[in-house]
PDB file of C-alpha atoms and ligand atoms in Angstrom:
ATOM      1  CA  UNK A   1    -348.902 -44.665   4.851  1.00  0.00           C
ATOM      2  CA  UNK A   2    -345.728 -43.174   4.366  1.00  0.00           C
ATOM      3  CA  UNK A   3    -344.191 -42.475   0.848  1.00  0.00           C
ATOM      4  CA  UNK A   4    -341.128 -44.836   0.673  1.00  0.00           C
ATOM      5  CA  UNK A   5    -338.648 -42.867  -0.876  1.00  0.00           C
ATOM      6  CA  UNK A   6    -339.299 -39.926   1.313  1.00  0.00           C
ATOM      7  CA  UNK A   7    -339.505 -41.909   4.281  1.00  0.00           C
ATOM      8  CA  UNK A   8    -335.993 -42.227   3.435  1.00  0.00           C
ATOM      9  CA  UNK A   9    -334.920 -39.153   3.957  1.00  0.00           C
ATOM     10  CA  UNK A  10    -336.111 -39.486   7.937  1.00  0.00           C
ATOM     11  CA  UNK A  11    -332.690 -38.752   9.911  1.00  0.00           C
ATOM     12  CA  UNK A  12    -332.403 -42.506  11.685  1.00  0.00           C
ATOM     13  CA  UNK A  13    -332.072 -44.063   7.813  1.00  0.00           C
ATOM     14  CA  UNK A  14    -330.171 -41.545   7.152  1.00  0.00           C
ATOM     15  CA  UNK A  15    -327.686 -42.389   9.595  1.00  0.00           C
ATOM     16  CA  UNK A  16    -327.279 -45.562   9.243  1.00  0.00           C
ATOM     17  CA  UNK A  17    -328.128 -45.794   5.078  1.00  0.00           C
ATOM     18  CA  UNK A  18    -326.349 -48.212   3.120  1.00  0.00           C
ATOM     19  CA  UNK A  19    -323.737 -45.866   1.190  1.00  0.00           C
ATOM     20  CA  UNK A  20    -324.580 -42.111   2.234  1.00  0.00           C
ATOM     21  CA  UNK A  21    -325.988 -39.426   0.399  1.00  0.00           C
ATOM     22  CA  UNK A  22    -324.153 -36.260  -1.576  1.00  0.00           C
ATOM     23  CA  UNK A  23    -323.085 -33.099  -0.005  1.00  0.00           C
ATOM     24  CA  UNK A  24    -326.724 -31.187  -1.346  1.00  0.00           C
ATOM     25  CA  UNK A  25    -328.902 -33.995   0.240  1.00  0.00           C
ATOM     26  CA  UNK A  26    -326.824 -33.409   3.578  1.00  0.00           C
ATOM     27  CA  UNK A  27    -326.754 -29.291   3.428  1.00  0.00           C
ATOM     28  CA  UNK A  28    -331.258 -30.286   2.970  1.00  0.00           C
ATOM     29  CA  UNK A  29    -331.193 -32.741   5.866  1.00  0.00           C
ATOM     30  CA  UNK A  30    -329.624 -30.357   8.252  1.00  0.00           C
ATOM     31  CA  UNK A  31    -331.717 -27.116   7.518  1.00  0.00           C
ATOM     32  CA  UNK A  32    -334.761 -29.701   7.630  1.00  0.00           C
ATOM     33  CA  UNK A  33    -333.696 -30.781  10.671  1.00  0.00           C
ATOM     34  CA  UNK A  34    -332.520 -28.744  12.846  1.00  0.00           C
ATOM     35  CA  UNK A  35    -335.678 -26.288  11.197  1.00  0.00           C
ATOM     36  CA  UNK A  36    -338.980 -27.338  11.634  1.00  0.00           C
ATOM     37  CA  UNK A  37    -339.721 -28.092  15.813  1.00  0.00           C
ATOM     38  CA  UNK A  38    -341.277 -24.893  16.115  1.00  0.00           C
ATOM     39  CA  UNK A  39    -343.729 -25.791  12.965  1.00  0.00           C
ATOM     40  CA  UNK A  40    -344.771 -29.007  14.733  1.00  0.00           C
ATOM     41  CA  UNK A  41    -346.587 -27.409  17.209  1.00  0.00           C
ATOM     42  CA  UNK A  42    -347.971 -25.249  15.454  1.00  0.00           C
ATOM     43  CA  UNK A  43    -349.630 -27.328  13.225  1.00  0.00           C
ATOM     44  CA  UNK A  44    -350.989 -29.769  16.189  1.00  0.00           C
ATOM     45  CA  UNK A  45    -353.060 -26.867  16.458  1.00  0.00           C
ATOM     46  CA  UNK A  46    -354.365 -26.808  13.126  1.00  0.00           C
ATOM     47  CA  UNK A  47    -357.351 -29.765  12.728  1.00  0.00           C
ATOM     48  CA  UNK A  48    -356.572 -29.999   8.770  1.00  0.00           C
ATOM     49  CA  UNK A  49    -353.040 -31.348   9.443  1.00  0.00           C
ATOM     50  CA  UNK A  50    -351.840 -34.821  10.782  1.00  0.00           C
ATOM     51  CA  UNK A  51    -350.054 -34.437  14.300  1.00  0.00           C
ATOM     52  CA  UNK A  52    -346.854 -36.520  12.758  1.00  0.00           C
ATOM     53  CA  UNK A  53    -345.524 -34.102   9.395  1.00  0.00           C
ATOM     54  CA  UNK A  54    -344.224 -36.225   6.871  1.00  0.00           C
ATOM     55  CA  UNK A  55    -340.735 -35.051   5.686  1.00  0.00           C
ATOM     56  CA  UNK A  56    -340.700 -33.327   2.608  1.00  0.00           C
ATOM     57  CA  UNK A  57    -337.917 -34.329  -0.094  1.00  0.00           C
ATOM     58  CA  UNK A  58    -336.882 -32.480  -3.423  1.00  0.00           C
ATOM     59  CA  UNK A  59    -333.944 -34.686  -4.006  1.00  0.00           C
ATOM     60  CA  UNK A  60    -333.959 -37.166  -6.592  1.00  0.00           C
ATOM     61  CA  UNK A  61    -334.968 -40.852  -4.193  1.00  0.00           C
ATOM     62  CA  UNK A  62    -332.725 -42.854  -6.464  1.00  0.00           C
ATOM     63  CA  UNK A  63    -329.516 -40.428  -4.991  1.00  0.00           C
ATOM     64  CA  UNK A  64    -330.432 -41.877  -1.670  1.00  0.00           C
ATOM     65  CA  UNK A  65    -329.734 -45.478  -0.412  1.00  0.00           C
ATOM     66  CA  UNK A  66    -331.700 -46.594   2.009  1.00  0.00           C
ATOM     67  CA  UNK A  67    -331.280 -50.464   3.817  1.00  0.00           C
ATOM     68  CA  UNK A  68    -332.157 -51.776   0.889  1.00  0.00           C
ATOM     69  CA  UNK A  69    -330.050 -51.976  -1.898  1.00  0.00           C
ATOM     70  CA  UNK A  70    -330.643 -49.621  -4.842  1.00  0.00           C
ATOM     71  CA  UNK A  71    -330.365 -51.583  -8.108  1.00  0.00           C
ATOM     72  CA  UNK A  72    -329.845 -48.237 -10.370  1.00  0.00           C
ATOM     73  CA  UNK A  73    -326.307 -48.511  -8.547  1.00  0.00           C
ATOM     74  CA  UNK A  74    -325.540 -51.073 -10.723  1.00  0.00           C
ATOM     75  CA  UNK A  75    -325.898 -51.652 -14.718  1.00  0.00           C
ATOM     76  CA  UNK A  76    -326.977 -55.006 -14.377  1.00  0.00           C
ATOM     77  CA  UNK A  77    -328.808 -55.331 -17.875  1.00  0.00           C
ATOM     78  CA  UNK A  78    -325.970 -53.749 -20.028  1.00  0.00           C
ATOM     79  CA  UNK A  79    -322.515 -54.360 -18.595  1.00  0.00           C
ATOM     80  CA  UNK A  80    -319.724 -56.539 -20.796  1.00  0.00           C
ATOM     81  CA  UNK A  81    -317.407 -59.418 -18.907  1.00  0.00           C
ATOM     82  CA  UNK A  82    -313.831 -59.747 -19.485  1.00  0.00           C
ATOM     83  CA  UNK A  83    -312.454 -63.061 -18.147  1.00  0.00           C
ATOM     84  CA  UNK A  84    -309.136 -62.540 -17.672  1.00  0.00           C
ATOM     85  CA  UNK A  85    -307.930 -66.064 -16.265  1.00  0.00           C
ATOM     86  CA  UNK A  86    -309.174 -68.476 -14.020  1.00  0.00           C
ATOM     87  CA  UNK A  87    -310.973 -67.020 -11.172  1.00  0.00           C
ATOM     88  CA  UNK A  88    -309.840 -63.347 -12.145  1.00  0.00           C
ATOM     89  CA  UNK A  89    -312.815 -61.690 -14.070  1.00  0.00           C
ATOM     90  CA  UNK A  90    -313.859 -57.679 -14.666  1.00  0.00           C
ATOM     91  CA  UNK A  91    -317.362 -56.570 -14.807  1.00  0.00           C
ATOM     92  CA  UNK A  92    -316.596 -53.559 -17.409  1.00  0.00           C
ATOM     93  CA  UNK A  93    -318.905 -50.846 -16.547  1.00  0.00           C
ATOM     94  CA  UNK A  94    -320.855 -52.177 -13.726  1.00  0.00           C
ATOM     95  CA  UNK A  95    -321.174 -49.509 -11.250  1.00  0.00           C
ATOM     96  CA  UNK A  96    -323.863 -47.085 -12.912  1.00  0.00           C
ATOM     97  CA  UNK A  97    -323.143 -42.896 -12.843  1.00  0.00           C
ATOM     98  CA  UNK A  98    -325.116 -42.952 -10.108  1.00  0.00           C
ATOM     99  CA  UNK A  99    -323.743 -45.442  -7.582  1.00  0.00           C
ATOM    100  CA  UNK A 100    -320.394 -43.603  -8.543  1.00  0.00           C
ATOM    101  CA  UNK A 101    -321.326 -40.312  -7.809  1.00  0.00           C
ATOM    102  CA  UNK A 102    -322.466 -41.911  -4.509  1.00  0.00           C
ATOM    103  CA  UNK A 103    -319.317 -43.681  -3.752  1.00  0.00           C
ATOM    104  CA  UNK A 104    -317.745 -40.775  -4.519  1.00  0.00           C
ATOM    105  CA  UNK A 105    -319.837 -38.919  -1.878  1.00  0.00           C
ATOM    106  CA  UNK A 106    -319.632 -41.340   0.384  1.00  0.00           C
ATOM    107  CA  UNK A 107    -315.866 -41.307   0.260  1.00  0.00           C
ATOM    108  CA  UNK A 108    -315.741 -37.657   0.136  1.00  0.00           C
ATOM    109  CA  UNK A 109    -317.421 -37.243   3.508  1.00  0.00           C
ATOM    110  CA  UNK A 110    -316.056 -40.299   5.640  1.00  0.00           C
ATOM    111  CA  UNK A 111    -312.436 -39.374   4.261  1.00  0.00           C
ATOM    112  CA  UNK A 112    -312.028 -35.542   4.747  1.00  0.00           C
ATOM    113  CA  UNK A 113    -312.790 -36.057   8.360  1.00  0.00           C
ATOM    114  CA  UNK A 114    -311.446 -37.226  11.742  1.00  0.00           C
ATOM    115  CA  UNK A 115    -309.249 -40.915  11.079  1.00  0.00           C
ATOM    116  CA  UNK A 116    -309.986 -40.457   7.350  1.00  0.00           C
ATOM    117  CA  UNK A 117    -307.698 -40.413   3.898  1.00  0.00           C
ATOM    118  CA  UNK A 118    -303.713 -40.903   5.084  1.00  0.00           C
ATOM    119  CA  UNK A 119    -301.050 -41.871   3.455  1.00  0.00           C
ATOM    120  CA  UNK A 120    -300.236 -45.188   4.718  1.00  0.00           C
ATOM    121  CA  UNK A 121    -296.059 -46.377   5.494  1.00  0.00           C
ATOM    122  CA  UNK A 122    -294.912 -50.125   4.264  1.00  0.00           C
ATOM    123  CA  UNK A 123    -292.837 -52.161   6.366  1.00  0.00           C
ATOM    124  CA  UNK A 124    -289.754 -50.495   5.144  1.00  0.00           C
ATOM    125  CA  UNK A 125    -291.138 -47.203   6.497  1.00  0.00           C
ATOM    126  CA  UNK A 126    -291.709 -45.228   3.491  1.00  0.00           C
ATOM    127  CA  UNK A 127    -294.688 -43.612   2.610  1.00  0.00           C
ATOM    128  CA  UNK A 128    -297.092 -45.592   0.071  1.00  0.00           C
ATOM    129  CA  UNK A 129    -297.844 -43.079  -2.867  1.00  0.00           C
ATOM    130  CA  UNK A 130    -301.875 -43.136  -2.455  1.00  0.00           C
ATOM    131  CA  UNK A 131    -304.156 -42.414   0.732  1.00  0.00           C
ATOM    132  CA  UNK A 132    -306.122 -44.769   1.938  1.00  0.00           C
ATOM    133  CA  UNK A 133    -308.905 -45.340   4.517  1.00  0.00           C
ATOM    134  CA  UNK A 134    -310.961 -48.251   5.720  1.00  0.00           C
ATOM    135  CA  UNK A 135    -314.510 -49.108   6.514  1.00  0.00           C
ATOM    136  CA  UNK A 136    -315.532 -51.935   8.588  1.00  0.00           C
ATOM    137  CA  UNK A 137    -311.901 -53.917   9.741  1.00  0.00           C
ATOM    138  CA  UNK A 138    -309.416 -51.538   9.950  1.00  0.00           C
ATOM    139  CA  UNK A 139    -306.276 -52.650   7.726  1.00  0.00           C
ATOM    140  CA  UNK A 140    -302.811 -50.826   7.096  1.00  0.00           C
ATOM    141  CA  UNK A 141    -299.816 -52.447   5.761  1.00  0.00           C
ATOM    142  CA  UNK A 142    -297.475 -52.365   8.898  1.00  0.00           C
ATOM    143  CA  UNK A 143    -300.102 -53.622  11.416  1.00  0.00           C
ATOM    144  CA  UNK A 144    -302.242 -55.468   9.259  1.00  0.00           C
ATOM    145  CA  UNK A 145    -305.813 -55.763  10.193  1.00  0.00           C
ATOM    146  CA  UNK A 146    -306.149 -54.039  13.708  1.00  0.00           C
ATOM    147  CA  UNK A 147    -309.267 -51.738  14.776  1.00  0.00           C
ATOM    148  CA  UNK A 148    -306.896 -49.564  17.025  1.00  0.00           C
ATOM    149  CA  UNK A 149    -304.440 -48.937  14.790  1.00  0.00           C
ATOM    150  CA  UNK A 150    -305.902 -45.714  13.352  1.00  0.00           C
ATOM    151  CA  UNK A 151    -304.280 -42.948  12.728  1.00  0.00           C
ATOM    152  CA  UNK A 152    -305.918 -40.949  15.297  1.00  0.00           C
ATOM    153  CA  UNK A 153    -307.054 -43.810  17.293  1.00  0.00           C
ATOM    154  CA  UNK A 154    -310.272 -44.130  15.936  1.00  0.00           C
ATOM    155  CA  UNK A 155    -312.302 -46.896  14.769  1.00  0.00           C
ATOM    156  CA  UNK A 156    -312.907 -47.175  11.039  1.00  0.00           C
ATOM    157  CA  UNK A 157    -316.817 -46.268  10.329  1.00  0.00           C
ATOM    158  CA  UNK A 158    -318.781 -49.424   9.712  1.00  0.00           C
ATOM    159  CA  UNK A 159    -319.045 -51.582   6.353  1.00  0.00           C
ATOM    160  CA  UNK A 160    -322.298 -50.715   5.486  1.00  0.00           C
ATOM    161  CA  UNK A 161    -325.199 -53.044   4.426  1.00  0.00           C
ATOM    162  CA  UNK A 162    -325.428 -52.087   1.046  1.00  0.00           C
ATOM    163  CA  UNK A 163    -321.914 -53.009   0.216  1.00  0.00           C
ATOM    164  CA  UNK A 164    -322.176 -56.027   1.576  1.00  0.00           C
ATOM    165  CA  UNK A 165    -325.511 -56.973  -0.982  1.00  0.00           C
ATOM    166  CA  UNK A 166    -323.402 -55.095  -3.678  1.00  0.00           C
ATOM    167  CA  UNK A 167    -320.383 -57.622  -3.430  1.00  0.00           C
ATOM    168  CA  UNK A 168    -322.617 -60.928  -3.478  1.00  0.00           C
ATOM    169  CA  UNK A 169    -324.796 -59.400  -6.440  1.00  0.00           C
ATOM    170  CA  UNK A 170    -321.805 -58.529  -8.595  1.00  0.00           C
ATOM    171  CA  UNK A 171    -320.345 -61.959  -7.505  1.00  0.00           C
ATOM    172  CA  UNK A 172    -323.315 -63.784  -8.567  1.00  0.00           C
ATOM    173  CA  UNK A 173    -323.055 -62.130 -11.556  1.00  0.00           C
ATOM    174  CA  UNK A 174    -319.760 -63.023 -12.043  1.00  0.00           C
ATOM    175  CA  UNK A 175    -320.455 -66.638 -11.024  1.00  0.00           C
ATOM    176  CA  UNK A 176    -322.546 -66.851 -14.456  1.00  0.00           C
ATOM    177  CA  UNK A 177    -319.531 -66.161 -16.546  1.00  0.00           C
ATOM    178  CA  UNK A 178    -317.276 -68.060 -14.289  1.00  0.00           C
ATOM    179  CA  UNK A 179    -318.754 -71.216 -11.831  1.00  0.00           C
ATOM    180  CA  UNK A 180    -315.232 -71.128  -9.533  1.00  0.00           C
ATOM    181  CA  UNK A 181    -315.805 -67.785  -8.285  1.00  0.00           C
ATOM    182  CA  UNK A 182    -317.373 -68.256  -4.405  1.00  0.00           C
ATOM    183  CA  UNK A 183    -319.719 -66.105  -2.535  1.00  0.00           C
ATOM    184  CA  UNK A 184    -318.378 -64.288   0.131  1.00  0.00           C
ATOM    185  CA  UNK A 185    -319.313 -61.535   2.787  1.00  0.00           C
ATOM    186  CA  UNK A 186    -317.167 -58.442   2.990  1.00  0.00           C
ATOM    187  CA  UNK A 187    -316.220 -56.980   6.367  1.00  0.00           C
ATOM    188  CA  UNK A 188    -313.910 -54.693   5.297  1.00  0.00           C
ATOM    189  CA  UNK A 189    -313.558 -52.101   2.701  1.00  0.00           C
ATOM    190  CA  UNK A 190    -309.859 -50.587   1.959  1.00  0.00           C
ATOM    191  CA  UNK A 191    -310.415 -47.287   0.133  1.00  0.00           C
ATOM    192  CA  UNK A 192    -307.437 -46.222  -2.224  1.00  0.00           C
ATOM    193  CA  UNK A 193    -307.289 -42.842  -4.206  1.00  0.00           C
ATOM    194  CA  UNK A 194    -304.568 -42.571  -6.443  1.00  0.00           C
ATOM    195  CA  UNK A 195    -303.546 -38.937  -7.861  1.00  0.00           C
ATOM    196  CA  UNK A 196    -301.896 -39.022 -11.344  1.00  0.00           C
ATOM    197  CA  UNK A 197    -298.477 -40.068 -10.483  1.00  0.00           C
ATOM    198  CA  UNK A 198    -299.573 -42.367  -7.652  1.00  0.00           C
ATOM    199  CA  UNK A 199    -298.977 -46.175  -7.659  1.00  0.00           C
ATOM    200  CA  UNK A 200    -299.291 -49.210  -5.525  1.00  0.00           C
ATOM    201  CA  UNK A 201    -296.028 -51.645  -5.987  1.00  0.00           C
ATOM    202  CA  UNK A 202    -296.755 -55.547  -6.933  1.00  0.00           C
ATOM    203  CA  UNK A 203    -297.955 -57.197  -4.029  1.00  0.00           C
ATOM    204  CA  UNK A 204    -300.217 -59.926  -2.626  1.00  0.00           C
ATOM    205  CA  UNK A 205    -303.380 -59.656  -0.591  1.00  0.00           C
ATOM    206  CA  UNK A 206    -302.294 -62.275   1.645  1.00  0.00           C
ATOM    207  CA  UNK A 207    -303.368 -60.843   5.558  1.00  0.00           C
ATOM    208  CA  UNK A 208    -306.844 -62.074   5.788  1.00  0.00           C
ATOM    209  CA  UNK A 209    -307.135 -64.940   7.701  1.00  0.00           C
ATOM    210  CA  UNK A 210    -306.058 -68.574   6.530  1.00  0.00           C
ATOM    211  CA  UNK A 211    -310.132 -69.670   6.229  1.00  0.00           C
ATOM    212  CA  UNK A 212    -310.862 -67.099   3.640  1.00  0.00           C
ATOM    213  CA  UNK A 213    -307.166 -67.621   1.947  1.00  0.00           C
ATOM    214  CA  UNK A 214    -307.723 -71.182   1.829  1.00  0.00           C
ATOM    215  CA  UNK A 215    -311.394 -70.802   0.602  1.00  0.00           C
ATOM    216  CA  UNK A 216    -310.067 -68.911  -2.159  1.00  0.00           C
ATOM    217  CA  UNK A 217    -312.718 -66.047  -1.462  1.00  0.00           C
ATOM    218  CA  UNK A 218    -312.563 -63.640  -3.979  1.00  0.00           C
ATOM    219  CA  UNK A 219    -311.454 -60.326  -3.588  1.00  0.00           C
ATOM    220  CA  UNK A 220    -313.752 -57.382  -5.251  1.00  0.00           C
ATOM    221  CA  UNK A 221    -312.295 -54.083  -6.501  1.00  0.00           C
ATOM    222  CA  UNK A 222    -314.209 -50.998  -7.955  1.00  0.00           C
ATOM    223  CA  UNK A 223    -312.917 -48.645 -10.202  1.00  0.00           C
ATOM    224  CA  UNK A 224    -313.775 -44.594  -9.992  1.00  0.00           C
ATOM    225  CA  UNK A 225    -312.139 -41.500 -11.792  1.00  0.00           C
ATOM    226  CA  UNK A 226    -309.611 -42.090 -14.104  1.00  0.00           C
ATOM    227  CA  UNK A 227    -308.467 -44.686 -15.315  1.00  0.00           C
ATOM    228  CA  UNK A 228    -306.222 -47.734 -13.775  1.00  0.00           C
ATOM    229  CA  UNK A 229    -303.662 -49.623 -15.485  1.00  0.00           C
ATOM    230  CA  UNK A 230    -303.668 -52.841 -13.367  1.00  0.00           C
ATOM    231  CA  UNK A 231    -300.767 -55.078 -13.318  1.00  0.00           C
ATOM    232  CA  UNK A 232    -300.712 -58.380 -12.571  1.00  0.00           C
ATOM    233  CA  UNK A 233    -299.178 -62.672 -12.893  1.00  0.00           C
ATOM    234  CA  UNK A 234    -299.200 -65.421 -10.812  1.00  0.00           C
ATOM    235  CA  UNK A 235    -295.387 -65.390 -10.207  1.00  0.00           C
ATOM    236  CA  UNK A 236    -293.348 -62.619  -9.181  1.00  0.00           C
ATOM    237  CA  UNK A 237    -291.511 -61.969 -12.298  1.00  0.00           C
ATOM    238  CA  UNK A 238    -291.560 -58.187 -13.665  1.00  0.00           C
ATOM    239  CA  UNK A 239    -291.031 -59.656 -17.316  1.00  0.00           C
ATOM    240  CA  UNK A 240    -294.559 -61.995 -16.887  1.00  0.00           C
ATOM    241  CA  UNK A 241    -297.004 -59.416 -15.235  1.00  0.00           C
ATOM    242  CA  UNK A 242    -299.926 -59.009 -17.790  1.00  0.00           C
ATOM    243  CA  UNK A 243    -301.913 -55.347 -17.929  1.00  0.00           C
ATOM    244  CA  UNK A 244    -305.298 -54.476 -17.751  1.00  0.00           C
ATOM    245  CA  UNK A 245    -307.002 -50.889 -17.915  1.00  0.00           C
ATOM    246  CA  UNK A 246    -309.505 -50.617 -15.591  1.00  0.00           C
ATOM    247  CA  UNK A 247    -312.142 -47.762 -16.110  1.00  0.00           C
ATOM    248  CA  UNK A 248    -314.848 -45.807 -13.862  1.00  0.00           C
ATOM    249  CA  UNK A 249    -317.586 -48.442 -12.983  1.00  0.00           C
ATOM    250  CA  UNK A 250    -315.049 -51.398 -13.828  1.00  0.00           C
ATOM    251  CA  UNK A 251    -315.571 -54.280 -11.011  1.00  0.00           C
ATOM    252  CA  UNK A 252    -312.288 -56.472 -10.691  1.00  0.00           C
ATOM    253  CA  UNK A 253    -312.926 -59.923  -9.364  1.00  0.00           C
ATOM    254  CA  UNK A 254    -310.270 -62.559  -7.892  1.00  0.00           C
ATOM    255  CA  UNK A 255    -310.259 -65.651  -5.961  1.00  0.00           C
ATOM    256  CA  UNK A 256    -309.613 -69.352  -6.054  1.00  0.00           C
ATOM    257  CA  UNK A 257    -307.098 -70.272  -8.195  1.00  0.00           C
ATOM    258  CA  UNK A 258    -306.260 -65.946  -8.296  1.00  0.00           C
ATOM    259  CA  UNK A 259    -306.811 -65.528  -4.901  1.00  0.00           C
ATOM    260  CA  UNK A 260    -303.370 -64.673  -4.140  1.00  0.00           C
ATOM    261  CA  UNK A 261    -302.415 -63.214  -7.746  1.00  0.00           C
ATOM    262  CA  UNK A 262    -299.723 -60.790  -7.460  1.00  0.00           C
ATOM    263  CA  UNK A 263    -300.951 -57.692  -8.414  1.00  0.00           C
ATOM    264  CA  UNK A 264    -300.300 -53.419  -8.565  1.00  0.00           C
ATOM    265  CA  UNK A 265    -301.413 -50.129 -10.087  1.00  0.00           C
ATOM    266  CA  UNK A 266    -298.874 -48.664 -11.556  1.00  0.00           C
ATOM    267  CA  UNK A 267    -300.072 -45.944 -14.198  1.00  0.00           C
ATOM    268  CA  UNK A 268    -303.301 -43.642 -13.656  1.00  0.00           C
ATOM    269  CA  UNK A 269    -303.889 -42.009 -16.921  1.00  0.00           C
ATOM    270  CA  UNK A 270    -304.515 -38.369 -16.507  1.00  0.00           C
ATOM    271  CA  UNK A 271    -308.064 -36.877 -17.912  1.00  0.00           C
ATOM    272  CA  UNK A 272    -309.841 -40.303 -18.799  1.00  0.00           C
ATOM    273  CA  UNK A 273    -312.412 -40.166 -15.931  1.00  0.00           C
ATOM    274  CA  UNK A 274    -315.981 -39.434 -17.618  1.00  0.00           C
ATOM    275  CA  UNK A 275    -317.096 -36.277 -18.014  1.00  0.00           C
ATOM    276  CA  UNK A 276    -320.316 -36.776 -16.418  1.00  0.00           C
ATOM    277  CA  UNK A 277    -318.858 -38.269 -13.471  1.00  0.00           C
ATOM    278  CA  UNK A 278    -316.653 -35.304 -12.770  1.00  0.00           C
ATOM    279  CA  UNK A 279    -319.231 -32.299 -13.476  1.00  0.00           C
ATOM    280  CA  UNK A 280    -321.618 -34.721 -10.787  1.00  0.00           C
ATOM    281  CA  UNK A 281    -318.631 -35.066  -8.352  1.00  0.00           C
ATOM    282  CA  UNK A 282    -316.124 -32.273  -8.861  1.00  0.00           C
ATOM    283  CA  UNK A 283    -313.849 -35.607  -8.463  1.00  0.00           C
ATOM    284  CA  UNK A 284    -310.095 -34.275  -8.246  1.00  0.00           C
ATOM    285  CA  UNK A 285    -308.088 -35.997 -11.073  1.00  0.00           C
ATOM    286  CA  UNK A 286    -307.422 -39.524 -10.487  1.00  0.00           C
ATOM    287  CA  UNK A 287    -308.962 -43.081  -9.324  1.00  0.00           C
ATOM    288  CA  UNK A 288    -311.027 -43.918  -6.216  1.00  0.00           C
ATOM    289  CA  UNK A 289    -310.850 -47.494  -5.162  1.00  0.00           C
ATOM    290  CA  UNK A 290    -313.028 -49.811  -3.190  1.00  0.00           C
ATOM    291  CA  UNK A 291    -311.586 -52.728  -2.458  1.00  0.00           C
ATOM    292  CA  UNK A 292    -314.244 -55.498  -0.734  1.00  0.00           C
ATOM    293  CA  UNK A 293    -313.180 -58.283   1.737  1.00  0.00           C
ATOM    294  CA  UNK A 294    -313.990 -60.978   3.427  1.00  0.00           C
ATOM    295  CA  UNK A 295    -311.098 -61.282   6.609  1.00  0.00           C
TER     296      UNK A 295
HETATM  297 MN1   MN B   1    -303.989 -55.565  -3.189  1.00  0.00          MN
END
C-alpha cells in the first residue's frame, strides 16, 4: 500500500494536481525523475527490494495538492466575515499561508511562461495598468471570453479541480452568513497582479453569459500580497463608491442582488503584504488576484 502523501508526488498527479507545487518541489521532481531508471534495474536484481520503488519525498505533503482538495489551504475554523451589503460579503483571512504561498507558486510558474502575465488593452486601446492571465476560459477585455484570443495563440492552461472545490467551499461558507449567495462552478479564473501604482478603473463584470448574469452567480475574488483598496456602489457615481481594504487571504464574494456591482482597485498600499508570505514567496511588491467564475 502506497503512502498517500508520497504517492502524490508520482509525476501523473503531479501534472495534473489541483493548484501546483513551489519551485523546490519542482527542481526535486525533475532530478527524481529524470534520475533513477538506471536504479530500477538494478534493484529488480536485488530479492530484498520490491520490483515497483516507491517515490521518496522530503517535501512537506501539505505543500502539495493533490485531486483532492487540501483543507490547510483554507482557515476554515478561525476566519472573521464582513458583510458588506446584500449579496457582497468578504471572508477576512480565509486563504491560509499556505494555500497562498501555493497560489503564489502556481501563478509564478503558469505566468512567467509561454501565453502567460500581459498587460491587457481596453476597448479604447490603452494599456490596462496590471497583467493579467487566465486559466480555464480565456477572457480579455477587447474580445471578451474567447480561447483563441491569446496573446501568443495559445490556450489558457486548465481551471484546475481544486479551485473549483475551493469556490463552492468558501461559498458555502459564505452562504451561512448570508442565505442569497448561490452555488456556482467556476470555469474560469482571471489572474490580476497589480504593482504599487497599478489600478483597475470602475467597471462591471458583465461578459459572462445572460444564465449566470441572470442567476445572479456570485463572483469570487482572492486577495495575495499587499494590500487592495477595493472600490465599489451600485450606481456609477464617483461621489457614492464605498471602500474596502482587502488583505492577503481576504475572499471577496458578490452575486445576486451585487452581481453586477460596479467595482475597481484603485490604491495598492506599498509594504503591507505579510512578512511570512514574502520570505515563503519572494512575492515582488504588490497584490495577486484570483478572480473565480462561472461563464
Ligand atoms: Mn471586475
Amino acid at each position: 500500500m502506497m503512502n498517500p502523501n508520497v504517492y502524490r508526488l508520482t509525476k501523473s498527479m503531479l501534472m495534473c494536481s489541483s493548484f501546483g507545487v513551489g519551485p523546490l518541489t519542482r527542481r526535486i521532481m525533475k532530478h527524481y525523475h529524470t534520475a533513477p531508471a538506471p536504479l530500477v534495474g538494478t534493484m529488480k536484481h536485488n530479492p530484498n527490494i520490491q520490483d515497483e520503488p516507491e517515490p521518496f519525498s522530503i517535501i512537506n505533503p501539505d505543500l502539495i495538492v493533490g485531486y483532492d482538495l487540501n483543507y490547510s489551504w483554507m482557515n476554515r475554523k478561525t476566519y472573521s466575515c464582513h458583510i458588506l451589503g446584500s449579496g457582497m460579503i468578504v471572508l477576512k483571512n480565509y486563504i491560509s499561508l499556505l494555500g497562498q504561498v501555493g497560489m503564489v507558486n502556481l501563478c509564478d510558474k503558469l505566468g512567467s511562461g509561454p501565453g502567460g502575465f500581459y498587460m491587457p488593452r481596453n476597448q479604447d486601446g490603452h494599456t490596462l495598468r496590471l497583467h493579467m492571465m487566465c486559466f480555464g476560459r480565456n477572457w480579455d477585455p477587447v474580445t471578451g471570453y474567447n480561447n483563441q484570443c491569446r496573446i501568443d495563440g495559445s490556450e489558457p492552461p486548465p481551471l484546475s479541480y481544486g479551485f473549483v472545490h475551493l469556490a463552492k467551499i468558501a461559498i458555502e461558507d459564505a452562504q451561512a452568513h448570508m442565505h442569497e449567495l448561490s452555488l456556482m462552478c467556476p470555469d474560469t479564473c482571471i489572474v490580476n497582479f497589480f504593482r504599487c501604482g497599478d489600478r483597475l478603473g470602475i467597471h462591471q463584470d458583465c461578459d459572462e453569459s445572460s444564465d449566470s448574469l441572470e442567476r445572479g452567480l456570485p463572483v469570487l475574488s482572492i486577495f495575495i500580497g499587499d494590500d487592495a483598496e477595493f472600490w465599489y456602489g451600485h450606481i456609477r457615481d464617483e461621489n457614492k463608491y464605498r471602500k474596502v481594504v482587502l488583505e492577503s487571504g481576504d475572499v471577496l464574494i458578490y452575486g445576486g442582488t451585487s452581481r453586477l456591482i460596479y467595482h475597481g482597485v484603485k490604491i495598492i498600499i506599498p509594504g503591507s503584504a505579510p512578512v511570512s508570505l514574502l520570505e515563503a514567496t519572494k512575492l515582488m511588491p504588490g497584490c495577486l488576484s484570483l478572480t473565480l467564475k462561472q461563464y
